[in-house]
Every structure is written in C-alpha cells, then in structure tokens.
mmCIF file of C-alpha atoms in Angstrom:
data_model
loop_
_atom_site.group_PDB
_atom_site.id
_atom_site.type_symbol
_atom_site.label_atom_id
_atom_site.label_comp_id
_atom_site.label_asym_id
_atom_site.label_seq_id
_atom_site.Cartn_x
_atom_site.Cartn_y
_atom_site.Cartn_z
ATOM 1 C CA ASN A 1 -2.576 24.076 28.025
ATOM 2 C CA ILE A 2 0.427 22.200 26.757
ATOM 3 C CA ILE A 3 0.815 22.360 23.015
ATOM 4 C CA ASN A 4 1.511 19.023 21.359
ATOM 5 C CA PRO A 5 3.161 19.785 17.995
ATOM 6 C CA ARG A 6 2.597 17.163 15.328
ATOM 7 C CA ALA A 7 2.518 16.674 11.593
ATOM 8 C CA VAL A 8 0.239 14.623 9.388
ATOM 9 C CA TYR A 9 1.577 13.000 6.216
ATOM 10 C CA VAL A 10 0.568 10.342 3.688
ATOM 11 C CA HIS A 11 2.567 7.119 3.617
ATOM 12 C CA TRP A 12 2.166 6.015 -0.004
ATOM 13 C CA GLY A 13 2.149 2.290 -0.803
ATOM 14 C CA LYS A 14 1.401 0.957 2.704
ATOM 15 C CA ARG A 15 -1.482 0.363 5.107
ATOM 16 C CA THR A 16 0.625 0.954 8.230
ATOM 17 C CA CYS A 17 2.923 3.693 9.508
ATOM 18 C CA ASP A 18 6.496 2.302 9.516
ATOM 19 C CA ASN A 19 7.693 4.457 12.410
ATOM 20 C CA ALA A 20 6.373 2.967 15.674
ATOM 21 C CA ALA A 21 6.004 6.467 17.152
ATOM 22 C CA SER A 22 3.583 7.503 14.384
ATOM 23 C CA ASN A 23 -0.165 6.947 14.680
ATOM 24 C CA ILE A 24 -2.630 5.875 11.979
ATOM 25 C CA VAL A 25 -5.253 8.527 11.236
ATOM 26 C CA TYR A 26 -6.952 6.430 8.518
ATOM 27 C CA ILE A 27 -6.181 3.802 5.855
ATOM 28 C CA GLY A 28 -7.131 4.285 2.224
ATOM 29 C CA TYR A 29 -6.109 4.085 -1.395
ATOM 30 C CA MET A 30 -4.308 6.430 -3.760
ATOM 31 C CA ALA A 31 -6.572 8.377 -6.126
ATOM 32 C CA SER A 32 -5.972 10.854 -8.922
ATOM 33 C CA ASN A 33 -7.846 12.377 -11.809
ATOM 34 C CA VAL A 34 -9.124 10.139 -14.600
ATOM 35 C CA GLU A 35 -7.020 10.505 -17.763
ATOM 36 C CA VAL A 36 -9.802 11.669 -20.081
ATOM 37 C CA GLY A 37 -9.928 15.163 -21.544
ATOM 38 C CA ILE A 38 -7.916 18.128 -20.335
ATOM 39 C CA GLY A 39 -7.815 19.955 -17.045
ATOM 40 C CA ALA A 40 -8.011 18.542 -13.548
ATOM 41 C CA GLY A 41 -6.048 18.533 -10.304
ATOM 42 C CA THR A 42 -2.413 17.442 -10.106
ATOM 43 C CA SER A 43 -2.123 16.215 -6.529
ATOM 44 C CA TYR A 44 -2.751 12.679 -5.355
ATOM 45 C CA GLN A 45 -5.389 12.041 -2.704
ATOM 46 C CA CYS A 46 -5.457 9.309 -0.086
ATOM 47 C CA LEU A 47 -9.162 8.433 -0.113
ATOM 48 C CA PRO A 48 -10.481 6.567 2.936
ATOM 49 C CA GLU A 49 -11.486 2.938 2.363
ATOM 50 C CA ASN A 50 -15.053 3.726 3.435
ATOM 51 C CA PRO A 51 -15.647 7.425 2.817
ATOM 52 C CA LYS A 52 -18.828 9.100 4.014
ATOM 53 C CA LEU A 53 -19.964 10.942 0.894
ATOM 54 C CA LYS A 54 -22.876 13.302 0.372
ATOM 55 C CA MET A 55 -24.928 13.439 -2.819
ATOM 56 C CA ASP A 56 -25.025 16.707 -4.741
ATOM 57 C CA PHE A 57 -28.346 18.556 -4.588
ATOM 58 C CA ASP A 58 -28.455 19.369 -8.304
ATOM 59 C CA THR A 59 -26.589 17.054 -10.650
ATOM 60 C CA THR A 60 -28.357 17.888 -13.915
ATOM 61 C CA GLY A 61 -25.903 18.850 -16.638
ATOM 62 C CA VAL A 62 -22.915 18.812 -14.299
ATOM 63 C CA ASN A 63 -21.554 15.324 -14.992
ATOM 64 C CA MET A 64 -19.583 16.158 -18.156
ATOM 65 C CA LYS A 65 -17.932 19.211 -16.605
ATOM 66 C CA THR A 66 -16.633 17.747 -13.373
ATOM 67 C CA SER A 67 -13.216 16.266 -12.669
ATOM 68 C CA LYS A 68 -13.364 12.641 -11.631
ATOM 69 C CA LEU A 69 -11.084 10.698 -9.304
ATOM 70 C CA ALA A 70 -10.159 7.053 -9.772
ATOM 71 C CA ALA A 71 -7.919 4.595 -7.962
ATOM 72 C CA VAL A 72 -4.244 4.788 -8.992
ATOM 73 C CA ARG A 73 -2.612 1.539 -10.140
ATOM 74 C CA PHE A 74 1.009 0.416 -10.084
ATOM 75 C CA SER A 75 2.590 0.267 -13.554
ATOM 76 C CA HIS A 76 6.091 -0.898 -14.573
ATOM 77 C CA MET A 77 7.532 -0.625 -11.047
ATOM 78 C CA SER A 78 10.777 -2.358 -12.073
ATOM 79 C CA MET A 79 12.732 -1.224 -8.997
ATOM 80 C CA PHE A 80 10.757 -3.613 -6.769
ATOM 81 C CA LYS A 81 11.462 -7.357 -6.594
ATOM 82 C CA SER A 82 7.692 -7.901 -6.614
ATOM 83 C CA SER A 83 7.102 -5.746 -9.727
ATOM 84 C CA LYS A 84 5.104 -8.449 -11.563
ATOM 85 C CA GLN A 85 2.796 -8.919 -8.571
ATOM 86 C CA LEU A 86 2.308 -5.142 -8.334
ATOM 87 C CA GLN A 87 1.312 -4.572 -11.978
ATOM 88 C CA ASP A 88 -2.193 -3.054 -12.274
ATOM 89 C CA LYS A 89 -2.901 -3.366 -8.532
ATOM 90 C CA VAL A 90 -4.366 -0.384 -6.666
ATOM 91 C CA VAL A 91 -1.882 1.607 -4.557
ATOM 92 C CA PRO A 92 -2.763 1.730 -0.829
ATOM 93 C CA CYS A 93 -1.976 4.625 1.476
ATOM 94 C CA VAL A 94 -2.231 5.489 5.118
ATOM 95 C CA VAL A 95 -2.440 8.912 6.718
ATOM 96 C CA CYS A 96 -0.007 9.033 9.649
ATOM 97 C CA GLU A 97 0.464 11.494 12.506
ATOM 98 C CA THR A 98 3.891 12.166 14.038
ATOM 99 C CA PRO A 99 3.564 13.367 17.641
ATOM 100 C CA MET A 100 6.139 15.913 18.811
ATOM 101 C CA ARG A 101 7.575 16.308 15.287
ATOM 102 C CA PRO A 102 5.762 19.119 13.448
ATOM 103 C CA THR A 103 7.651 18.931 10.130
ATOM 104 C CA VAL A 104 7.644 16.106 7.554
ATOM 105 C CA LYS A 105 9.557 16.231 4.256
ATOM 106 C CA MET A 106 10.556 13.860 1.457
ATOM 107 C CA PHE A 107 14.269 13.859 0.627
ATOM 108 C CA PRO A 108 15.767 12.251 -2.486
ATOM 109 C CA GLY A 109 18.299 9.672 -1.306
ATOM 110 C CA THR A 110 18.501 6.767 1.101
ATOM 111 C CA SER A 111 18.797 8.492 4.480
ATOM 112 C CA CYS A 112 17.573 11.474 6.456
ATOM 113 C CA PRO A 113 19.886 14.467 6.895
ATOM 114 C CA GLY A 114 21.266 15.483 10.295
ATOM 115 C CA ASP A 115 18.886 14.951 13.209
ATOM 116 C CA TRP A 116 15.807 14.195 11.087
ATOM 117 C CA ILE A 117 13.961 10.932 11.931
ATOM 118 C CA GLN A 118 13.047 8.431 9.205
ATOM 119 C CA GLU A 119 9.343 7.702 8.756
ATOM 120 C CA TYR A 120 9.837 5.441 5.717
ATOM 121 C CA SER A 121 11.957 5.018 2.589
ATOM 122 C CA GLY A 122 11.254 3.999 -0.979
ATOM 123 C CA TYR A 123 11.414 5.312 -4.526
ATOM 124 C CA ILE A 124 10.096 8.443 -6.206
ATOM 125 C CA ALA A 125 7.103 7.751 -8.467
ATOM 126 C CA SER A 126 4.554 9.751 -10.446
ATOM 127 C CA ASN A 127 2.201 9.521 -13.407
ATOM 128 C CA ALA A 128 3.478 7.983 -16.661
ATOM 129 C CA HIS A 129 5.342 10.080 -19.243
ATOM 130 C CA GLY A 130 2.952 11.589 -21.785
ATOM 131 C CA ARG A 131 -0.013 11.620 -19.417
ATOM 132 C CA MET A 132 -1.430 14.357 -17.156
ATOM 133 C CA ARG A 133 1.057 16.054 -14.864
ATOM 134 C CA ALA A 134 1.122 14.874 -11.258
ATOM 135 C CA GLU A 135 3.225 15.372 -8.166
ATOM 136 C CA ASN A 136 6.218 13.183 -7.319
ATOM 137 C CA VAL A 137 5.650 11.000 -4.256
ATOM 138 C CA CYS A 138 7.751 8.525 -2.281
ATOM 139 C CA ILE A 139 6.369 4.963 -2.583
ATOM 140 C CA ASN A 140 7.393 2.585 0.213
ATOM 141 C CA ARG A 141 10.281 0.249 -0.704
ATOM 142 C CA ASP A 142 8.107 -2.780 0.244
ATOM 143 C CA PRO A 143 4.647 -1.826 -1.018
ATOM 144 C CA ASP A 144 1.302 -3.416 -0.177
ATOM 145 C CA THR A 145 -1.536 -3.641 -2.715
ATOM 146 C CA TYR A 146 -5.273 -3.925 -3.050
ATOM 147 C CA ASN A 147 -6.182 -7.010 -5.075
ATOM 148 C CA THR A 148 -8.861 -5.420 -7.229
ATOM 149 C CA ILE A 149 -8.717 -6.347 -10.894
ATOM 150 C CA GLU A 150 -11.361 -4.142 -12.540
ATOM 151 C CA LYS A 151 -9.756 -1.520 -14.728
ATOM 152 C CA SER A 152 -11.281 1.311 -16.692
ATOM 153 C CA ARG A 153 -9.953 3.258 -19.646
ATOM 154 C CA GLY A 154 -8.190 6.340 -18.357
ATOM 155 C CA ASP A 155 -7.394 4.972 -14.898
ATOM 156 C CA PRO A 156 -4.394 6.844 -13.481
ATOM 157 C CA VAL A 157 -1.162 4.876 -13.098
ATOM 158 C CA LEU A 158 1.947 5.216 -10.959
ATOM 159 C CA THR A 159 5.352 4.669 -12.563
ATOM 160 C CA PRO A 160 8.945 5.127 -11.359
ATOM 161 C CA VAL A 161 10.639 8.491 -11.811
ATOM 162 C CA LYS A 162 14.053 7.916 -13.410
ATOM 163 C CA ILE A 163 17.212 9.994 -13.822
ATOM 164 C CA GLY A 164 17.150 11.814 -17.179
ATOM 165 C CA GLU A 165 19.979 13.588 -18.967
ATOM 166 C CA THR A 166 22.557 14.805 -16.464
ATOM 167 C CA HIS A 167 25.971 16.429 -16.365
ATOM 168 C CA ASP A 168 26.927 14.481 -13.242
ATOM 169 C CA ASP A 169 28.872 11.274 -13.954
ATOM 170 C CA LYS A 170 27.788 9.849 -10.562
ATOM 171 C CA LEU A 171 24.134 9.727 -11.665
ATOM 172 C CA ARG A 172 23.290 6.811 -13.955
ATOM 173 C CA LYS A 173 20.735 7.658 -16.650
ATOM 174 C CA ASP A 174 17.447 5.757 -16.278
ATOM 175 C CA ALA A 175 18.161 4.765 -12.650
ATOM 176 C CA SER A 176 15.233 4.802 -10.203
ATOM 177 C CA ILE A 177 15.528 7.565 -7.602
ATOM 178 C CA PRO A 178 15.454 6.518 -3.928
ATOM 179 C CA CYS A 179 13.653 8.688 -1.393
ATOM 180 C CA THR A 180 13.242 8.963 2.353
ATOM 181 C CA VAL A 181 10.373 10.608 4.216
ATOM 182 C CA CYS A 182 11.701 12.233 7.380
ATOM 183 C CA SER A 183 10.286 14.170 10.326
ATOM 184 C CA LYS A 184 11.716 16.656 12.801
#
C-alpha cells in the first residue's frame, strides 16, 4: 500500500478550486448560525448545494432550543471592485482536496512563505462587529455569488476584517487584510 497524503480545505467565495492540482470534493454555500438569541457555534460550514438530510425522530418541543444555520451573505465588501454586485448575495464555497500536500494553512499577506504552494488568495473576512463571534476566513479575491434575494432577519453576514489600533507605522488603520491559503 502506498500512502497518498492529502489535505481537505474550504475555498471560501468560489465554486472552483483555483489550484489546478486540487480536486473538487463538493460545491456548496457558506452557512453560519442565525443571529437570534445567544449561544451557538462559531465556525462557518460549507453546506452542500443538495444535502441529503434526515428528519429527526422526535421534534416536539425541540425547535426553540436548537441552533439554526442560515446562508451567509456578503456585506460591505469594499475591498472588491464588484462590492455593489456582492451586497446581500450568498457566499459560495467549494471543498477542495490537495493530493500529495497534507497541510493547508491561511497566512495573512499576499504570498506563501518558503516552499509552500498557493491554493488561492483574497482578504480576511468574518461576521460584522457587534454580532456573534465567528472565525476569520480567507475570501477569494475574485468571489462568485449565488443570486438569491430572499433575506431573513438575523441572517449571518460576512464583512471585511480591518486593521485596528496598531503600534506599527507600516500598518494603515482600517485597511483590509490580504490573505493567502497555502499547502505543503
């Protein structure tokens, strides 16, 4: 048996894997917890476009106590030329597999360090300030969208992460932060 090391990662904001050596596992859309009440998960999920779901056996009295996922929408993505076309559109994602490269990591900045291989580049984004905490992810620099227009109160949104107060003169306050997803 020959072992084939590989990693699986989510490419946020696209429906294709940018690196030609990477394979598509499935295409989906970005989901997070609905912004109503307190408590819920903090990580984003890439839900398949056509998931095969099972119904719960006993749903009486459970509805009010469960966390609920909803599609994440672009909001105020000013770092993209197409920011007006992105507003309120659902964020796509694709799960990619990198053969022969078992490690994938997001690096702040515009390039991969050393002998790392670039999978894609973009900007760091997360949930809006004042809303539920969420992880920081790298959104592709040329994002795709889903053209759905229905919105619900409490739908999660994705906004740019900006530089805050800093003691480094090289970092401009309120600048969007570039990122690169790399494999090795």
